[in-house]
Amino acid sequence: MKLLAIETTCDETAAAVVEDGPRVLSNVVYSQIEEHAPFGGVVPEIASRSHVEQLTAVVEQALQKSQLPPSQLDAVAVAHRPGLIGALMIGVTTAKALAWAWDLPLIGVHHLHAHLEASALDGQQVAPPYLGVVISGGHTDLHRVEEMGTSRWLGGTRDDALGEAFDKVASVLGLGYPGGPAIEKAARVGNARAVQLPRTLLEKDSLDFSFSGIKTAVLYLWRGRNASYPGRAPGAPEPQDICAAFQEAVFDVLAQKIERACQQESLSEVVLGGGVTANQALREALAEKLGEKVRLYFPPLQYATDNAAMIGALALRRLEAGHIDDLELVAEAQP
Ligand code: KG4
Ligand code: ZN
């Protein structure tokens, strides 16, 4: 079976053609980063307008690269939740129109569940139950995944998502948007020992996260005790040292929570997904801290941040199981 998948939940306009395997026949991603960068973050209205402008061409390219005419497709899939509502509606409306015009089934896919499917694009099929860890710009969630479509939420962030914390720390340090890649690059030449940052673990058994404390700690380190400096305060640590210490602290917290969740739930396999998994230092830190205790699965690097191939991979499994939607499918901002 083969399908066209569409992703427009946030600031990537993406389409892919995926077949059983899952095998990616084409994967096109138009990143809006340059359009949002001057504002230091994603502007929802700009995102929606840009999806309208780009999506048709992105879908056409995905079809061309797959060398398949629509008549050889078995379904149209779309990420319909969660995300920016205006952005989601562009993808959902386009997918509905195509499914109707081509007389194909429509499959709505949960964006966060799809992030956990991205590692399957490398041929890594993990049998449930496993711990699903979504670390993206909007989410930091631990799920017990039982089988496709059924998962139990175990914990998540009480304030900033992990990717959001990267973005905000980068913004404080003047490193630009998106913050994740900028912090990773700076941290490579930084000395984590030069800076002390807090690790928030919350209650003894808690599987929740909180990253607002470390974000504020960075702000005070950089701007001075009352954050009154408009930029770097005299005597503030080197930015690359802050980045290295920040990464070390948040990866440490993440590893401890993953270990805690695996112990509480008697799980030994951990599937990770979401934009923050693009971070090579994170992969190394988790492998070092947890590699002997649990088995870790990461997505291939090109499928770590938002893309439509992962939407297609999950949609194929839904199609096989007969879980299809109809043209009443709606976009939903909430998970
Ligand atoms: O999954 P994603 O593309 O979009 C959402 O669903 O949110 O994740 C985007 C997030 C951003 O916060 C970005 O800063 C972060 O992923 N990110 C990274 C890296 N690349 C992207 N965080 C840390 N290190 C990276 N290399
Ligand atoms: Zn995402």
PDB file of N, CA and C in Angstrom, residues 21-22 113-133 143-150 262 266-273 294-300 313-314 317:
ATOM      1  N   GLY A  21       6.477  -1.018   4.638  1.00  0.00           N
ATOM      2  CA  GLY A  21       7.881  -1.277   5.004  1.00  0.00           C
ATOM      3  C   GLY A  21       8.153  -0.808   6.418  1.00  0.00           C
ATOM      4  N   PRO A  22       7.978   0.502   6.692  1.00  0.00           N
ATOM      5  CA  PRO A  22       7.663   1.592   5.764  1.00  0.00           C
ATOM      6  C   PRO A  22       8.885   2.019   4.947  1.00  0.00           C
ATOM      7  N   HIS A 113       2.075  11.025  18.181  1.00  0.00           N
ATOM      8  CA  HIS A 113       2.231   9.574  18.001  1.00  0.00           C
ATOM      9  C   HIS A 113       3.109   9.302  16.781  1.00  0.00           C
ATOM     10  N   ALA A 114       2.964  10.163  15.763  1.00  0.00           N
ATOM     11  CA  ALA A 114       3.778   9.985  14.551  1.00  0.00           C
ATOM     12  C   ALA A 114       5.266  10.192  14.854  1.00  0.00           C
ATOM     13  N   HIS A 115       5.595  11.129  15.760  1.00  0.00           N
ATOM     14  CA  HIS A 115       7.008  11.306  16.132  1.00  0.00           C
ATOM     15  C   HIS A 115       7.583   9.986  16.667  1.00  0.00           C
ATOM     16  N   LEU A 116       6.755   9.227  17.372  1.00  0.00           N
ATOM     17  CA  LEU A 116       7.244   7.958  17.933  1.00  0.00           C
ATOM     18  C   LEU A 116       7.333   6.872  16.865  1.00  0.00           C
ATOM     19  N   GLU A 117       6.770   7.127  15.703  1.00  0.00           N
ATOM     20  CA  GLU A 117       6.810   6.168  14.598  1.00  0.00           C
ATOM     21  C   GLU A 117       8.035   6.412  13.715  1.00  0.00           C
ATOM     22  N   ALA A 118       8.677   7.589  13.903  1.00  0.00           N
ATOM     23  CA  ALA A 118       9.769   7.978  13.002  1.00  0.00           C
ATOM     24  C   ALA A 118      10.932   6.995  13.043  1.00  0.00           C
ATOM     25  N   SER A 119      11.171   6.366  14.193  1.00  0.00           N
ATOM     26  CA  SER A 119      12.312   5.432  14.246  1.00  0.00           C
ATOM     27  C   SER A 119      12.050   4.206  13.378  1.00  0.00           C
ATOM     28  N   ALA A 120      10.768   3.916  13.080  1.00  0.00           N
ATOM     29  CA  ALA A 120      10.452   2.776  12.212  1.00  0.00           C
ATOM     30  C   ALA A 120      10.905   3.035  10.775  1.00  0.00           C
ATOM     31  N   LEU A 121      11.153   4.307  10.431  1.00  0.00           N
ATOM     32  CA  LEU A 121      11.583   4.635   9.068  1.00  0.00           C
ATOM     33  C   LEU A 121      13.013   4.159   8.815  1.00  0.00           C
ATOM     34  N   ASP A 122      13.674   3.719   9.865  1.00  0.00           N
ATOM     35  CA  ASP A 122      15.021   3.164   9.767  1.00  0.00           C
ATOM     36  C   ASP A 122      14.955   1.647   9.823  1.00  0.00           C
ATOM     37  N   GLY A 123      13.748   1.092   9.758  1.00  0.00           N
ATOM     38  CA  GLY A 123      13.593  -0.361   9.876  1.00  0.00           C
ATOM     39  C   GLY A 123      13.597  -0.832  11.320  1.00  0.00           C
ATOM     40  N   GLN A 124      13.564   0.116  12.283  1.00  0.00           N
ATOM     41  CA  GLN A 124      13.564  -0.298  13.697  1.00  0.00           C
ATOM     42  C   GLN A 124      12.123  -0.472  14.172  1.00  0.00           C
ATOM     43  N   GLN A 125      11.603  -1.685  14.088  1.00  0.00           N
ATOM     44  CA  GLN A 125      10.239  -1.937  14.552  1.00  0.00           C
ATOM     45  C   GLN A 125      10.314  -2.406  16.002  1.00  0.00           C
ATOM     46  N   VAL A 126       9.610  -1.709  16.873  1.00  0.00           N
ATOM     47  CA  VAL A 126       9.653  -2.064  18.293  1.00  0.00           C
ATOM     48  C   VAL A 126       8.286  -2.594  18.697  1.00  0.00           C
ATOM     49  N   ALA A 127       8.276  -3.765  19.292  1.00  0.00           N
ATOM     50  CA  ALA A 127       6.992  -4.342  19.709  1.00  0.00           C
ATOM     51  C   ALA A 127       6.563  -3.731  21.033  1.00  0.00           C
ATOM     52  N   PRO A 128       5.298  -3.267  21.147  1.00  0.00           N
ATOM     53  CA  PRO A 128       4.819  -2.751  22.418  1.00  0.00           C
ATOM     54  C   PRO A 128       4.764  -3.881  23.450  1.00  0.00           C
ATOM     55  N   PRO A 129       4.771  -3.606  24.748  1.00  0.00           N
ATOM     56  CA  PRO A 129       4.781  -2.263  25.316  1.00  0.00           C
ATOM     57  C   PRO A 129       6.183  -1.657  25.347  1.00  0.00           C
ATOM     58  N   TYR A 130       6.237  -0.334  25.201  1.00  0.00           N
ATOM     59  CA  TYR A 130       7.501   0.373  25.340  1.00  0.00           C
ATOM     60  C   TYR A 130       7.231   1.766  25.901  1.00  0.00           C
ATOM     61  N   LEU A 131       8.312   2.420  26.329  1.00  0.00           N
ATOM     62  CA  LEU A 131       8.172   3.795  26.794  1.00  0.00           C
ATOM     63  C   LEU A 131       8.352   4.718  25.594  1.00  0.00           C
ATOM     64  N   GLY A 132       7.358   5.551  25.325  1.00  0.00           N
ATOM     65  CA  GLY A 132       7.454   6.533  24.248  1.00  0.00           C
ATOM     66  C   GLY A 132       7.828   7.885  24.843  1.00  0.00           C
ATOM     67  N   VAL A 133       8.871   8.492  24.325  1.00  0.00           N
ATOM     68  CA  VAL A 133       9.350   9.777  24.855  1.00  0.00           C
ATOM     69  C   VAL A 133       9.293  10.820  23.733  1.00  0.00           C
ATOM     70  N   HIS A 143       5.006   8.351  27.564  1.00  0.00           N
ATOM     71  CA  HIS A 143       3.807   7.529  27.353  1.00  0.00           C
ATOM     72  C   HIS A 143       4.166   6.057  27.515  1.00  0.00           C
ATOM     73  N   ARG A 144       3.232   5.309  28.087  1.00  0.00           N
ATOM     74  CA  ARG A 144       3.353   3.862  27.987  1.00  0.00           C
ATOM     75  C   ARG A 144       2.571   3.469  26.734  1.00  0.00           C
ATOM     76  N   VAL A 145       3.265   2.980  25.726  1.00  0.00           N
ATOM     77  CA  VAL A 145       2.595   2.630  24.467  1.00  0.00           C
ATOM     78  C   VAL A 145       2.265   1.147  24.500  1.00  0.00           C
ATOM     79  N   GLU A 146       0.986   0.826  24.405  1.00  0.00           N
ATOM     80  CA  GLU A 146       0.549  -0.566  24.487  1.00  0.00           C
ATOM     81  C   GLU A 146       0.472  -1.189  23.107  1.00  0.00           C
ATOM     82  N   GLU A 147      -0.265  -0.536  22.233  1.00  0.00           N
ATOM     83  CA  GLU A 147      -0.326  -0.969  20.855  1.00  0.00           C
ATOM     84  C   GLU A 147      -0.726   0.259  20.066  1.00  0.00           C
ATOM     85  N   MET A 148      -0.688   0.143  18.730  1.00  0.00           N
ATOM     86  CA  MET A 148      -0.925   1.327  17.929  1.00  0.00           C
ATOM     87  C   MET A 148      -2.234   2.017  18.339  1.00  0.00           C
ATOM     88  N   GLY A 149      -2.138   3.293  18.606  1.00  0.00           N
ATOM     89  CA  GLY A 149      -3.348   4.039  18.937  1.00  0.00           C
ATOM     90  C   GLY A 149      -3.709   3.995  20.408  1.00  0.00           C
ATOM     91  N   THR A 150      -3.180   3.052  21.167  1.00  0.00           N
ATOM     92  CA  THR A 150      -3.495   3.075  22.595  1.00  0.00           C
ATOM     93  C   THR A 150      -2.216   3.336  23.370  1.00  0.00           C
ATOM     94  N   CYS A 262      10.747   3.656  33.367  1.00  0.00           N
ATOM     95  CA  CYS A 262      10.969   2.249  32.988  1.00  0.00           C
ATOM     96  C   CYS A 262      10.868   1.356  34.218  1.00  0.00           C
ATOM     97  N   SER A 266       7.940  -1.253  34.516  1.00  0.00           N
ATOM     98  CA  SER A 266       8.618  -2.491  34.103  1.00  0.00           C
ATOM     99  C   SER A 266       8.806  -2.542  32.585  1.00  0.00           C
ATOM    100  N   LEU A 267       9.393  -1.501  32.033  1.00  0.00           N
ATOM    101  CA  LEU A 267       9.649  -1.453  30.589  1.00  0.00           C
ATOM    102  C   LEU A 267      11.156  -1.420  30.349  1.00  0.00           C
ATOM    103  N   SER A 268      11.574  -1.996  29.236  1.00  0.00           N
ATOM    104  CA  SER A 268      13.012  -1.989  28.957  1.00  0.00           C
ATOM    105  C   SER A 268      13.322  -1.464  27.559  1.00  0.00           C
ATOM    106  N   GLU A 269      12.281  -1.054  26.813  1.00  0.00           N
ATOM    107  CA  GLU A 269      12.526  -0.491  25.494  1.00  0.00           C
ATOM    108  C   GLU A 269      11.994   0.945  25.464  1.00  0.00           C
ATOM    109  N   VAL A 270      12.786   1.829  24.895  1.00  0.00           N
ATOM    110  CA  VAL A 270      12.443   3.251  24.918  1.00  0.00           C
ATOM    111  C   VAL A 270      12.545   3.816  23.498  1.00  0.00           C
ATOM    112  N   VAL A 271      11.413   4.322  23.007  1.00  0.00           N
ATOM    113  CA  VAL A 271      11.381   4.911  21.661  1.00  0.00           C
ATOM    114  C   VAL A 271      11.282   6.428  21.810  1.00  0.00           C
ATOM    115  N   LEU A 272      12.238   7.138  21.225  1.00  0.00           N
ATOM    116  CA  LEU A 272      12.238   8.600  21.348  1.00  0.00           C
ATOM    117  C   LEU A 272      11.885   9.259  20.028  1.00  0.00           C
ATOM    118  N   GLY A 273      11.273  10.431  20.103  1.00  0.00           N
ATOM    119  CA  GLY A 273      10.944  11.183  18.893  1.00  0.00           C
ATOM    120  C   GLY A 273      10.745  12.647  19.210  1.00  0.00           C
ATOM    121  N   VAL A 294      18.521   0.005  29.444  1.00  0.00           N
ATOM    122  CA  VAL A 294      17.365  -0.111  28.544  1.00  0.00           C
ATOM    123  C   VAL A 294      17.849  -0.031  27.099  1.00  0.00           C
ATOM    124  N   ARG A 295      16.961  -0.396  26.164  1.00  0.00           N
ATOM    125  CA  ARG A 295      17.307  -0.271  24.752  1.00  0.00           C
ATOM    126  C   ARG A 295      16.680   1.016  24.210  1.00  0.00           C
ATOM    127  N   LEU A 296      17.507   1.832  23.576  1.00  0.00           N
ATOM    128  CA  LEU A 296      17.033   3.143  23.093  1.00  0.00           C
ATOM    129  C   LEU A 296      16.887   3.138  21.573  1.00  0.00           C
ATOM    130  N   TYR A 297      15.779   3.708  21.087  1.00  0.00           N
ATOM    131  CA  TYR A 297      15.555   3.822  19.641  1.00  0.00           C
ATOM    132  C   TYR A 297      15.354   5.291  19.288  1.00  0.00           C
ATOM    133  N   PHE A 298      16.219   5.789  18.402  1.00  0.00           N
ATOM    134  CA  PHE A 298      16.098   7.184  17.947  1.00  0.00           C
ATOM    135  C   PHE A 298      15.669   7.204  16.482  1.00  0.00           C
ATOM    136  N   PRO A 299      14.981   8.269  16.049  1.00  0.00           N
ATOM    137  CA  PRO A 299      14.648   8.367  14.621  1.00  0.00           C
ATOM    138  C   PRO A 299      15.895   8.661  13.800  1.00  0.00           C
ATOM    139  N   PRO A 300      15.900   8.275  12.511  1.00  0.00           N
ATOM    140  CA  PRO A 300      16.987   8.733  11.642  1.00  0.00           C
ATOM    141  C   PRO A 300      17.000  10.262  11.694  1.00  0.00           C
ATOM    142  N   ALA A 313       4.087   6.961   7.831  1.00  0.00           N
ATOM    143  CA  ALA A 313       4.414   5.666   8.458  1.00  0.00           C
ATOM    144  C   ALA A 313       3.306   5.243   9.424  1.00  0.00           C
ATOM    145  N   LEU A 314       2.837   6.174  10.232  1.00  0.00           N
ATOM    146  CA  LEU A 314       1.776   5.826  11.185  1.00  0.00           C
ATOM    147  C   LEU A 314       0.444   5.597  10.447  1.00  0.00           C
ATOM    148  N   ARG A 317       0.032   2.102   9.112  1.00  0.00           N
ATOM    149  CA  ARG A 317      -0.382   1.116  10.122  1.00  0.00           C
ATOM    150  C   ARG A 317      -1.869   1.252  10.407  1.00  0.00           C
TER     151      ARG A 317
END
